[in-house]
């Protein structure tokens, strides 16, 4: 069932939920020029569905930043593997691409698989949301899947719930979701000593009040206060439950798609694709909610 919001200037907005436990496609809006009432409806839909898809957008980098700032302050883009930080004149734009120009990658993460993760959860204050805008996409592969951390908590077996409640998990800062070592970090594979930040494994969403698992990445994760063997065994159980296919939604990209997701209650991953095919995407990250 879809919700419809009428707006004289921009037509009719329709929110069409996916058949999965999260995600919805928003029809009938141009994100480069949103009236306040229409944006409020988008914000409500985002909280309700966790991930929103907007197709057929035509955005400049400035317009992508402008839409993202409606949700809150933006982070500067993190360093890419090459040491490059941002698009010239747009320090908040992060380039996700496998394209190499004059022998130098123009972006990050290449063409391989990107494992399940929450963006930049290794920071003490991770971004609350991410917006990813597709400029070029390969004909096959490179799909992005999303997983509901609300549903992961709701469906976690009771014994596991009791076991993890109150625990903190270390979110590793050594490797990114593509398996690359982060710029300026010395590789370390002992999660007890590797760089990172502890976060409660069960969080409460500050806007919806719903409880969710907050896992980050599996590699180099560590549950505080447990032996390494105990931590790994328990994390393996949790991850096996949390990433089951019924808790996920897969998106197949088209050029002009913008996908906005809530990092506080989702994880995402990317399928590998042909390294000879071009994939160019620009991403922003919202650091804190605008009051």
PDB file of N, CA and C in Angstrom, residues 46-138:
ATOM      1  N   UNK A  46      11.264   8.249   5.478  1.00  0.00           N
ATOM      2  CA  UNK A  46      12.603   7.704   5.758  1.00  0.00           C
ATOM      3  C   UNK A  46      12.645   7.034   7.129  1.00  0.00           C
ATOM      4  N   UNK A  47      12.076   7.686   8.141  1.00  0.00           N
ATOM      5  CA  UNK A  47      12.035   7.079   9.477  1.00  0.00           C
ATOM      6  C   UNK A  47      11.176   5.815   9.486  1.00  0.00           C
ATOM      7  N   UNK A  48      10.121   5.817   8.706  1.00  0.00           N
ATOM      8  CA  UNK A  48       9.223   4.664   8.670  1.00  0.00           C
ATOM      9  C   UNK A  48       9.836   3.461   7.951  1.00  0.00           C
ATOM     10  N   UNK A  49      10.591   3.729   6.878  1.00  0.00           N
ATOM     11  CA  UNK A  49      11.036   2.650   5.988  1.00  0.00           C
ATOM     12  C   UNK A  49      12.532   2.385   6.023  1.00  0.00           C
ATOM     13  N   UNK A  50      13.312   3.232   6.676  1.00  0.00           N
ATOM     14  CA  UNK A  50      14.748   3.051   6.877  1.00  0.00           C
ATOM     15  C   UNK A  50      15.594   3.344   5.637  1.00  0.00           C
ATOM     16  N   UNK A  51      15.108   2.970   4.467  1.00  0.00           N
ATOM     17  CA  UNK A  51      15.817   3.204   3.207  1.00  0.00           C
ATOM     18  C   UNK A  51      14.812   3.735   2.188  1.00  0.00           C
ATOM     19  N   UNK A  52      15.187   4.833   1.495  1.00  0.00           N
ATOM     20  CA  UNK A  52      14.331   5.386   0.449  1.00  0.00           C
ATOM     21  C   UNK A  52      15.078   5.414  -0.880  1.00  0.00           C
ATOM     22  N   UNK A  53      14.361   5.068  -1.947  1.00  0.00           N
ATOM     23  CA  UNK A  53      14.881   5.122  -3.306  1.00  0.00           C
ATOM     24  C   UNK A  53      14.155   6.216  -4.087  1.00  0.00           C
ATOM     25  N   UNK A  54      14.930   7.084  -4.746  1.00  0.00           N
ATOM     26  CA  UNK A  54      14.404   8.121  -5.636  1.00  0.00           C
ATOM     27  C   UNK A  54      15.029   7.882  -7.013  1.00  0.00           C
ATOM     28  N   UNK A  55      14.223   7.574  -8.006  1.00  0.00           N
ATOM     29  CA  UNK A  55      14.748   7.322  -9.348  1.00  0.00           C
ATOM     30  C   UNK A  55      14.696   8.595 -10.209  1.00  0.00           C
ATOM     31  N   UNK A  56      15.475   8.555 -11.303  1.00  0.00           N
ATOM     32  CA  UNK A  56      15.435   9.588 -12.346  1.00  0.00           C
ATOM     33  C   UNK A  56      15.747  10.988 -11.821  1.00  0.00           C
ATOM     34  N   UNK A  57      16.699  11.074 -10.910  1.00  0.00           N
ATOM     35  CA  UNK A  57      17.119  12.369 -10.409  1.00  0.00           C
ATOM     36  C   UNK A  57      18.211  12.943 -11.316  1.00  0.00           C
ATOM     37  N   UNK A  58      18.294  14.261 -11.355  1.00  0.00           N
ATOM     38  CA  UNK A  58      19.317  14.975 -12.125  1.00  0.00           C
ATOM     39  C   UNK A  58      19.937  16.009 -11.206  1.00  0.00           C
ATOM     40  N   UNK A  59      21.000  15.601 -10.512  1.00  0.00           N
ATOM     41  CA  UNK A  59      21.567  16.416  -9.443  1.00  0.00           C
ATOM     42  C   UNK A  59      23.008  16.797  -9.750  1.00  0.00           C
ATOM     43  N   UNK A  60      23.344  18.059  -9.529  1.00  0.00           N
ATOM     44  CA  UNK A  60      24.739  18.460  -9.467  1.00  0.00           C
ATOM     45  C   UNK A  60      25.269  18.087  -8.091  1.00  0.00           C
ATOM     46  N   UNK A  61      26.590  18.161  -7.912  1.00  0.00           N
ATOM     47  CA  UNK A  61      27.152  17.887  -6.586  1.00  0.00           C
ATOM     48  C   UNK A  61      26.600  18.868  -5.555  1.00  0.00           C
ATOM     49  N   UNK A  62      26.439  20.134  -5.953  1.00  0.00           N
ATOM     50  CA  UNK A  62      25.896  21.137  -5.027  1.00  0.00           C
ATOM     51  C   UNK A  62      24.466  20.785  -4.632  1.00  0.00           C
ATOM     52  N   UNK A  63      23.680  20.283  -5.587  1.00  0.00           N
ATOM     53  CA  UNK A  63      22.294  19.914  -5.275  1.00  0.00           C
ATOM     54  C   UNK A  63      22.230  18.668  -4.414  1.00  0.00           C
ATOM     55  N   UNK A  64      23.134  17.726  -4.642  1.00  0.00           N
ATOM     56  CA  UNK A  64      23.211  16.550  -3.771  1.00  0.00           C
ATOM     57  C   UNK A  64      23.543  16.976  -2.346  1.00  0.00           C
ATOM     58  N   UNK A  65      24.495  17.869  -2.201  1.00  0.00           N
ATOM     59  CA  UNK A  65      24.832  18.376  -0.864  1.00  0.00           C
ATOM     60  C   UNK A  65      23.660  19.135  -0.257  1.00  0.00           C
ATOM     61  N   UNK A  66      22.977  19.928  -1.077  1.00  0.00           N
ATOM     62  CA  UNK A  66      21.849  20.706  -0.565  1.00  0.00           C
ATOM     63  C   UNK A  66      20.727  19.827  -0.051  1.00  0.00           C
ATOM     64  N   UNK A  67      20.384  18.772  -0.800  1.00  0.00           N
ATOM     65  CA  UNK A  67      19.356  17.837  -0.328  1.00  0.00           C
ATOM     66  C   UNK A  67      19.803  17.169   0.962  1.00  0.00           C
ATOM     67  N   UNK A  68      21.051  16.716   1.006  1.00  0.00           N
ATOM     68  CA  UNK A  68      21.555  16.012   2.188  1.00  0.00           C
ATOM     69  C   UNK A  68      21.538  16.916   3.416  1.00  0.00           C
ATOM     70  N   UNK A  69      21.831  18.194   3.227  1.00  0.00           N
ATOM     71  CA  UNK A  69      21.859  19.123   4.365  1.00  0.00           C
ATOM     72  C   UNK A  69      20.471  19.372   4.953  1.00  0.00           C
ATOM     73  N   UNK A  70      19.431  19.013   4.230  1.00  0.00           N
ATOM     74  CA  UNK A  70      18.094  19.143   4.812  1.00  0.00           C
ATOM     75  C   UNK A  70      17.945  18.234   6.027  1.00  0.00           C
ATOM     76  N   UNK A  71      18.730  17.153   6.069  1.00  0.00           N
ATOM     77  CA  UNK A  71      18.659  16.200   7.173  1.00  0.00           C
ATOM     78  C   UNK A  71      19.600  16.572   8.319  1.00  0.00           C
ATOM     79  N   UNK A  72      20.693  17.271   8.027  1.00  0.00           N
ATOM     80  CA  UNK A  72      21.639  17.624   9.082  1.00  0.00           C
ATOM     81  C   UNK A  72      22.971  18.073   8.520  1.00  0.00           C
ATOM     82  N   UNK A  73      23.915  18.316   9.414  1.00  0.00           N
ATOM     83  CA  UNK A  73      25.250  18.731   9.004  1.00  0.00           C
ATOM     84  C   UNK A  73      25.968  17.581   8.317  1.00  0.00           C
ATOM     85  N   UNK A  74      26.783  17.906   7.326  1.00  0.00           N
ATOM     86  CA  UNK A  74      27.489  16.887   6.564  1.00  0.00           C
ATOM     87  C   UNK A  74      28.904  16.686   7.080  1.00  0.00           C
ATOM     88  N   UNK A  75      29.367  15.442   6.972  1.00  0.00           N
ATOM     89  CA  UNK A  75      30.760  15.099   7.246  1.00  0.00           C
ATOM     90  C   UNK A  75      31.611  15.445   6.046  1.00  0.00           C
ATOM     91  N   UNK A  76      32.878  15.790   6.286  1.00  0.00           N
ATOM     92  CA  UNK A  76      33.831  15.780   5.194  1.00  0.00           C
ATOM     93  C   UNK A  76      34.037  14.344   4.747  1.00  0.00           C
ATOM     94  N   UNK A  77      34.255  14.162   3.452  1.00  0.00           N
ATOM     95  CA  UNK A  77      34.486  12.816   2.935  1.00  0.00           C
ATOM     96  C   UNK A  77      35.753  12.232   3.542  1.00  0.00           C
ATOM     97  N   UNK A  78      35.731  10.945   3.912  1.00  0.00           N
ATOM     98  CA  UNK A  78      36.943  10.315   4.435  1.00  0.00           C
ATOM     99  C   UNK A  78      37.985  10.153   3.341  1.00  0.00           C
ATOM    100  N   UNK A  79      39.231   9.960   3.740  1.00  0.00           N
ATOM    101  CA  UNK A  79      40.290   9.702   2.777  1.00  0.00           C
ATOM    102  C   UNK A  79      40.017   8.408   2.020  1.00  0.00           C
ATOM    103  N   UNK A  80      40.245   8.429   0.719  1.00  0.00           N
ATOM    104  CA  UNK A  80      40.165   7.229  -0.093  1.00  0.00           C
ATOM    105  C   UNK A  80      41.499   6.494  -0.018  1.00  0.00           C
ATOM    106  N   UNK A  81      41.517   5.281  -0.598  1.00  0.00           N
ATOM    107  CA  UNK A  81      42.751   4.493  -0.522  1.00  0.00           C
ATOM    108  C   UNK A  81      43.936   5.208  -1.147  1.00  0.00           C
ATOM    109  N   UNK A  82      43.660   6.084  -2.123  1.00  0.00           N
ATOM    110  CA  UNK A  82      44.739   6.800  -2.809  1.00  0.00           C
ATOM    111  C   UNK A  82      45.258   7.984  -2.006  1.00  0.00           C
ATOM    112  N   UNK A  83      44.597   8.311  -0.912  1.00  0.00           N
ATOM    113  CA  UNK A  83      44.953   9.495  -0.146  1.00  0.00           C
ATOM    114  C   UNK A  83      44.186  10.724  -0.573  1.00  0.00           C
ATOM    115  N   UNK A  84      43.411  10.600  -1.662  1.00  0.00           N
ATOM    116  CA  UNK A  84      42.578  11.708  -2.130  1.00  0.00           C
ATOM    117  C   UNK A  84      41.352  11.816  -1.240  1.00  0.00           C
ATOM    118  N   UNK A  85      40.888  13.047  -0.997  1.00  0.00           N
ATOM    119  CA  UNK A  85      39.791  13.202  -0.058  1.00  0.00           C
ATOM    120  C   UNK A  85      38.467  13.557  -0.723  1.00  0.00           C
ATOM    121  N   UNK A  86      38.439  14.451  -1.689  1.00  0.00           N
ATOM    122  CA  UNK A  86      37.143  14.942  -2.122  1.00  0.00           C
ATOM    123  C   UNK A  86      37.155  15.435  -3.561  1.00  0.00           C
ATOM    124  N   UNK A  87      35.956  15.670  -4.073  1.00  0.00           N
ATOM    125  CA  UNK A  87      35.769  16.304  -5.366  1.00  0.00           C
ATOM    126  C   UNK A  87      36.152  17.775  -5.215  1.00  0.00           C
ATOM    127  N   UNK A  88      36.873  18.293  -6.166  1.00  0.00           N
ATOM    128  CA  UNK A  88      37.331  19.679  -6.083  1.00  0.00           C
ATOM    129  C   UNK A  88      36.160  20.622  -5.843  1.00  0.00           C
ATOM    130  N   UNK A  89      36.273  21.403  -4.762  1.00  0.00           N
ATOM    131  CA  UNK A  89      35.235  22.363  -4.423  1.00  0.00           C
ATOM    132  C   UNK A  89      34.075  21.781  -3.641  1.00  0.00           C
ATOM    133  N   UNK A  90      34.070  20.458  -3.423  1.00  0.00           N
ATOM    134  CA  UNK A  90      32.964  19.807  -2.696  1.00  0.00           C
ATOM    135  C   UNK A  90      33.543  18.815  -1.691  1.00  0.00           C
ATOM    136  N   UNK A  91      34.044  19.285  -0.575  1.00  0.00           N
ATOM    137  CA  UNK A  91      34.733  18.399   0.375  1.00  0.00           C
ATOM    138  C   UNK A  91      33.842  17.358   1.030  1.00  0.00           C
ATOM    139  N   UNK A  92      32.522  17.518   0.910  1.00  0.00           N
ATOM    140  CA  UNK A  92      31.626  16.526   1.521  1.00  0.00           C
ATOM    141  C   UNK A  92      31.277  15.387   0.571  1.00  0.00           C
ATOM    142  N   UNK A  93      31.720  15.437  -0.680  1.00  0.00           N
ATOM    143  CA  UNK A  93      31.393  14.407  -1.654  1.00  0.00           C
ATOM    144  C   UNK A  93      32.470  13.323  -1.642  1.00  0.00           C
ATOM    145  N   UNK A  94      32.029  12.081  -1.431  1.00  0.00           N
ATOM    146  CA  UNK A  94      32.907  10.907  -1.467  1.00  0.00           C
ATOM    147  C   UNK A  94      32.614  10.149  -2.754  1.00  0.00           C
ATOM    148  N   UNK A  95      33.645   9.839  -3.512  1.00  0.00           N
ATOM    149  CA  UNK A  95      33.469   9.160  -4.795  1.00  0.00           C
ATOM    150  C   UNK A  95      33.634   7.654  -4.599  1.00  0.00           C
ATOM    151  N   UNK A  96      32.623   6.907  -4.953  1.00  0.00           N
ATOM    152  CA  UNK A  96      32.663   5.439  -4.913  1.00  0.00           C
ATOM    153  C   UNK A  96      32.737   4.972  -6.359  1.00  0.00           C
ATOM    154  N   UNK A  97      33.898   4.451  -6.783  1.00  0.00           N
ATOM    155  CA  UNK A  97      34.078   4.126  -8.192  1.00  0.00           C
ATOM    156  C   UNK A  97      35.242   3.170  -8.395  1.00  0.00           C
ATOM    157  N   UNK A  98      35.161   2.430  -9.495  1.00  0.00           N
ATOM    158  CA  UNK A  98      36.262   1.575  -9.912  1.00  0.00           C
ATOM    159  C   UNK A  98      37.048   2.181 -11.069  1.00  0.00           C
ATOM    160  N   UNK A  99      36.663   3.367 -11.529  1.00  0.00           N
ATOM    161  CA  UNK A  99      37.261   3.975 -12.716  1.00  0.00           C
ATOM    162  C   UNK A  99      38.677   4.469 -12.403  1.00  0.00           C
ATOM    163  N   UNK A 100      39.588   4.194 -13.334  1.00  0.00           N
ATOM    164  CA  UNK A 100      40.968   4.663 -13.212  1.00  0.00           C
ATOM    165  C   UNK A 100      41.229   5.642 -14.345  1.00  0.00           C
ATOM    166  N   UNK A 101      41.730   6.821 -13.994  1.00  0.00           N
ATOM    167  CA  UNK A 101      42.010   7.850 -14.982  1.00  0.00           C
ATOM    168  C   UNK A 101      43.475   8.244 -14.890  1.00  0.00           C
ATOM    169  N   UNK A 102      44.189   8.133 -15.994  1.00  0.00           N
ATOM    170  CA  UNK A 102      45.627   8.443 -16.024  1.00  0.00           C
ATOM    171  C   UNK A 102      46.382   7.655 -14.962  1.00  0.00           C
ATOM    172  N   UNK A 103      45.965   6.390 -14.782  1.00  0.00           N
ATOM    173  CA  UNK A 103      46.654   5.510 -13.849  1.00  0.00           C
ATOM    174  C   UNK A 103      46.286   5.695 -12.396  1.00  0.00           C
ATOM    175  N   UNK A 104      45.336   6.593 -12.110  1.00  0.00           N
ATOM    176  CA  UNK A 104      44.964   6.883 -10.722  1.00  0.00           C
ATOM    177  C   UNK A 104      43.466   6.655 -10.541  1.00  0.00           C
ATOM    178  N   UNK A 105      43.053   5.858  -9.536  1.00  0.00           N
ATOM    179  CA  UNK A 105      41.618   5.689  -9.276  1.00  0.00           C
ATOM    180  C   UNK A 105      40.964   7.029  -8.941  1.00  0.00           C
ATOM    181  N   UNK A 106      39.797   7.263  -9.517  1.00  0.00           N
ATOM    182  CA  UNK A 106      39.092   8.515  -9.211  1.00  0.00           C
ATOM    183  C   UNK A 106      38.258   8.388  -7.944  1.00  0.00           C
ATOM    184  N   UNK A 107      38.112   7.164  -7.426  1.00  0.00           N
ATOM    185  CA  UNK A 107      37.279   6.953  -6.249  1.00  0.00           C
ATOM    186  C   UNK A 107      37.765   5.793  -5.419  1.00  0.00           C
ATOM    187  N   UNK A 108      36.860   5.219  -4.655  1.00  0.00           N
ATOM    188  CA  UNK A 108      37.204   4.208  -3.672  1.00  0.00           C
ATOM    189  C   UNK A 108      36.360   2.954  -3.855  1.00  0.00           C
ATOM    190  N   UNK A 109      36.833   1.854  -3.278  1.00  0.00           N
ATOM    191  CA  UNK A 109      36.139   0.572  -3.130  1.00  0.00           C
ATOM    192  C   UNK A 109      36.167  -0.315  -4.363  1.00  0.00           C
ATOM    193  N   UNK A 110      36.712   0.139  -5.487  1.00  0.00           N
ATOM    194  CA  UNK A 110      36.940  -0.730  -6.622  1.00  0.00           C
ATOM    195  C   UNK A 110      35.688  -1.423  -7.130  1.00  0.00           C
ATOM    196  N   UNK A 111      35.851  -2.684  -7.572  1.00  0.00           N
ATOM    197  CA  UNK A 111      34.738  -3.426  -8.161  1.00  0.00           C
ATOM    198  C   UNK A 111      34.416  -4.712  -7.405  1.00  0.00           C
ATOM    199  N   UNK A 112      35.105  -4.961  -6.305  1.00  0.00           N
ATOM    200  CA  UNK A 112      34.884  -6.190  -5.554  1.00  0.00           C
ATOM    201  C   UNK A 112      33.679  -6.111  -4.637  1.00  0.00           C
ATOM    202  N   UNK A 113      33.440  -7.203  -3.948  1.00  0.00           N
ATOM    203  CA  UNK A 113      32.350  -7.239  -2.977  1.00  0.00           C
ATOM    204  C   UNK A 113      32.653  -6.302  -1.819  1.00  0.00           C
ATOM    205  N   UNK A 114      31.642  -5.614  -1.350  1.00  0.00           N
ATOM    206  CA  UNK A 114      31.736  -4.845  -0.102  1.00  0.00           C
ATOM    207  C   UNK A 114      30.852  -5.552   0.919  1.00  0.00           C
ATOM    208  N   UNK A 115      31.446  -5.987   2.025  1.00  0.00           N
ATOM    209  CA  UNK A 115      30.734  -6.830   2.986  1.00  0.00           C
ATOM    210  C   UNK A 115      29.733  -6.009   3.795  1.00  0.00           C
ATOM    211  N   UNK A 116      28.862  -6.712   4.510  1.00  0.00           N
ATOM    212  CA  UNK A 116      27.884  -6.040   5.362  1.00  0.00           C
ATOM    213  C   UNK A 116      28.587  -5.069   6.315  1.00  0.00           C
ATOM    214  N   UNK A 117      28.022  -3.848   6.419  1.00  0.00           N
ATOM    215  CA  UNK A 117      28.619  -2.855   7.303  1.00  0.00           C
ATOM    216  C   UNK A 117      27.645  -1.706   7.535  1.00  0.00           C
ATOM    217  N   UNK A 118      27.982  -0.911   8.530  1.00  0.00           N
ATOM    218  CA  UNK A 118      27.348   0.384   8.768  1.00  0.00           C
ATOM    219  C   UNK A 118      28.422   1.446   8.579  1.00  0.00           C
ATOM    220  N   UNK A 119      28.116   2.492   7.838  1.00  0.00           N
ATOM    221  CA  UNK A 119      29.139   3.458   7.459  1.00  0.00           C
ATOM    222  C   UNK A 119      29.819   4.104   8.667  1.00  0.00           C
ATOM    223  N   UNK A 120      31.145   4.003   8.678  1.00  0.00           N
ATOM    224  CA  UNK A 120      32.012   4.726   9.605  1.00  0.00           C
ATOM    225  C   UNK A 120      31.636   4.518  11.071  1.00  0.00           C
ATOM    226  N   UNK A 121      31.176   3.298  11.382  1.00  0.00           N
ATOM    227  CA  UNK A 121      30.763   3.016  12.759  1.00  0.00           C
ATOM    228  C   UNK A 121      31.946   2.904  13.709  1.00  0.00           C
ATOM    229  N   UNK A 122      33.168   2.925  13.162  1.00  0.00           N
ATOM    230  CA  UNK A 122      34.364   2.888  14.009  1.00  0.00           C
ATOM    231  C   UNK A 122      34.626   4.227  14.688  1.00  0.00           C
ATOM    232  N   UNK A 123      33.862   5.267  14.318  1.00  0.00           N
ATOM    233  CA  UNK A 123      34.014   6.583  14.943  1.00  0.00           C
ATOM    234  C   UNK A 123      33.179   6.659  16.220  1.00  0.00           C
ATOM    235  N   UNK A 124      33.589   7.508  17.183  1.00  0.00           N
ATOM    236  CA  UNK A 124      32.764   7.687  18.384  1.00  0.00           C
ATOM    237  C   UNK A 124      31.371   8.225  18.068  1.00  0.00           C
ATOM    238  N   UNK A 125      31.257   9.083  17.053  1.00  0.00           N
ATOM    239  CA  UNK A 125      29.965   9.636  16.630  1.00  0.00           C
ATOM    240  C   UNK A 125      29.784   9.394  15.136  1.00  0.00           C
ATOM    241  N   UNK A 126      29.319   8.218  14.756  1.00  0.00           N
ATOM    242  CA  UNK A 126      29.185   7.896  13.330  1.00  0.00           C
ATOM    243  C   UNK A 126      28.103   8.745  12.671  1.00  0.00           C
ATOM    244  N   UNK A 127      28.149   8.857  11.349  1.00  0.00           N
ATOM    245  CA  UNK A 127      27.080   9.569  10.633  1.00  0.00           C
ATOM    246  C   UNK A 127      25.744   8.874  10.812  1.00  0.00           C
ATOM    247  N   UNK A 128      24.692   9.676  10.859  1.00  0.00           N
ATOM    248  CA  UNK A 128      23.363   9.104  11.076  1.00  0.00           C
ATOM    249  C   UNK A 128      22.743   8.595   9.781  1.00  0.00           C
ATOM    250  N   UNK A 129      23.219   9.109   8.638  1.00  0.00           N
ATOM    251  CA  UNK A 129      22.604   8.740   7.367  1.00  0.00           C
ATOM    252  C   UNK A 129      23.606   8.882   6.239  1.00  0.00           C
ATOM    253  N   UNK A 130      23.328   8.180   5.135  1.00  0.00           N
ATOM    254  CA  UNK A 130      24.139   8.274   3.926  1.00  0.00           C
ATOM    255  C   UNK A 130      23.209   8.392   2.727  1.00  0.00           C
ATOM    256  N   UNK A 131      23.639   9.197   1.749  1.00  0.00           N
ATOM    257  CA  UNK A 131      22.925   9.322   0.476  1.00  0.00           C
ATOM    258  C   UNK A 131      23.892   8.966  -0.636  1.00  0.00           C
ATOM    259  N   UNK A 132      23.505   8.021  -1.493  1.00  0.00           N
ATOM    260  CA  UNK A 132      24.364   7.551  -2.579  1.00  0.00           C
ATOM    261  C   UNK A 132      23.648   7.784  -3.903  1.00  0.00           C
ATOM    262  N   UNK A 133      24.320   8.536  -4.791  1.00  0.00           N
ATOM    263  CA  UNK A 133      23.724   8.965  -6.054  1.00  0.00           C
ATOM    264  C   UNK A 133      24.489   8.340  -7.211  1.00  0.00           C
ATOM    265  N   UNK A 134      23.777   7.650  -8.098  1.00  0.00           N
ATOM    266  CA  UNK A 134      24.398   6.896  -9.185  1.00  0.00           C
ATOM    267  C   UNK A 134      24.535   7.752 -10.439  1.00  0.00           C
ATOM    268  N   UNK A 135      25.793   7.936 -10.888  1.00  0.00           N
ATOM    269  CA  UNK A 135      26.078   8.640 -12.132  1.00  0.00           C
ATOM    270  C   UNK A 135      26.266   7.665 -13.297  1.00  0.00           C
ATOM    271  N   UNK A 136      27.022   6.594 -13.064  1.00  0.00           N
ATOM    272  CA  UNK A 136      27.214   5.537 -14.056  1.00  0.00           C
ATOM    273  C   UNK A 136      27.128   4.200 -13.338  1.00  0.00           C
ATOM    274  N   UNK A 137      26.476   3.227 -13.980  1.00  0.00           N
ATOM    275  CA  UNK A 137      26.339   1.904 -13.360  1.00  0.00           C
ATOM    276  C   UNK A 137      26.657   0.832 -14.392  1.00  0.00           C
ATOM    277  N   UNK A 138      27.183  -0.314 -13.944  1.00  0.00           N
ATOM    278  CA  UNK A 138      27.447  -1.415 -14.877  1.00  0.00           C
ATOM    279  C   UNK A 138      26.140  -2.072 -15.308  1.00  0.00           C
TER     280      UNK A 138
END
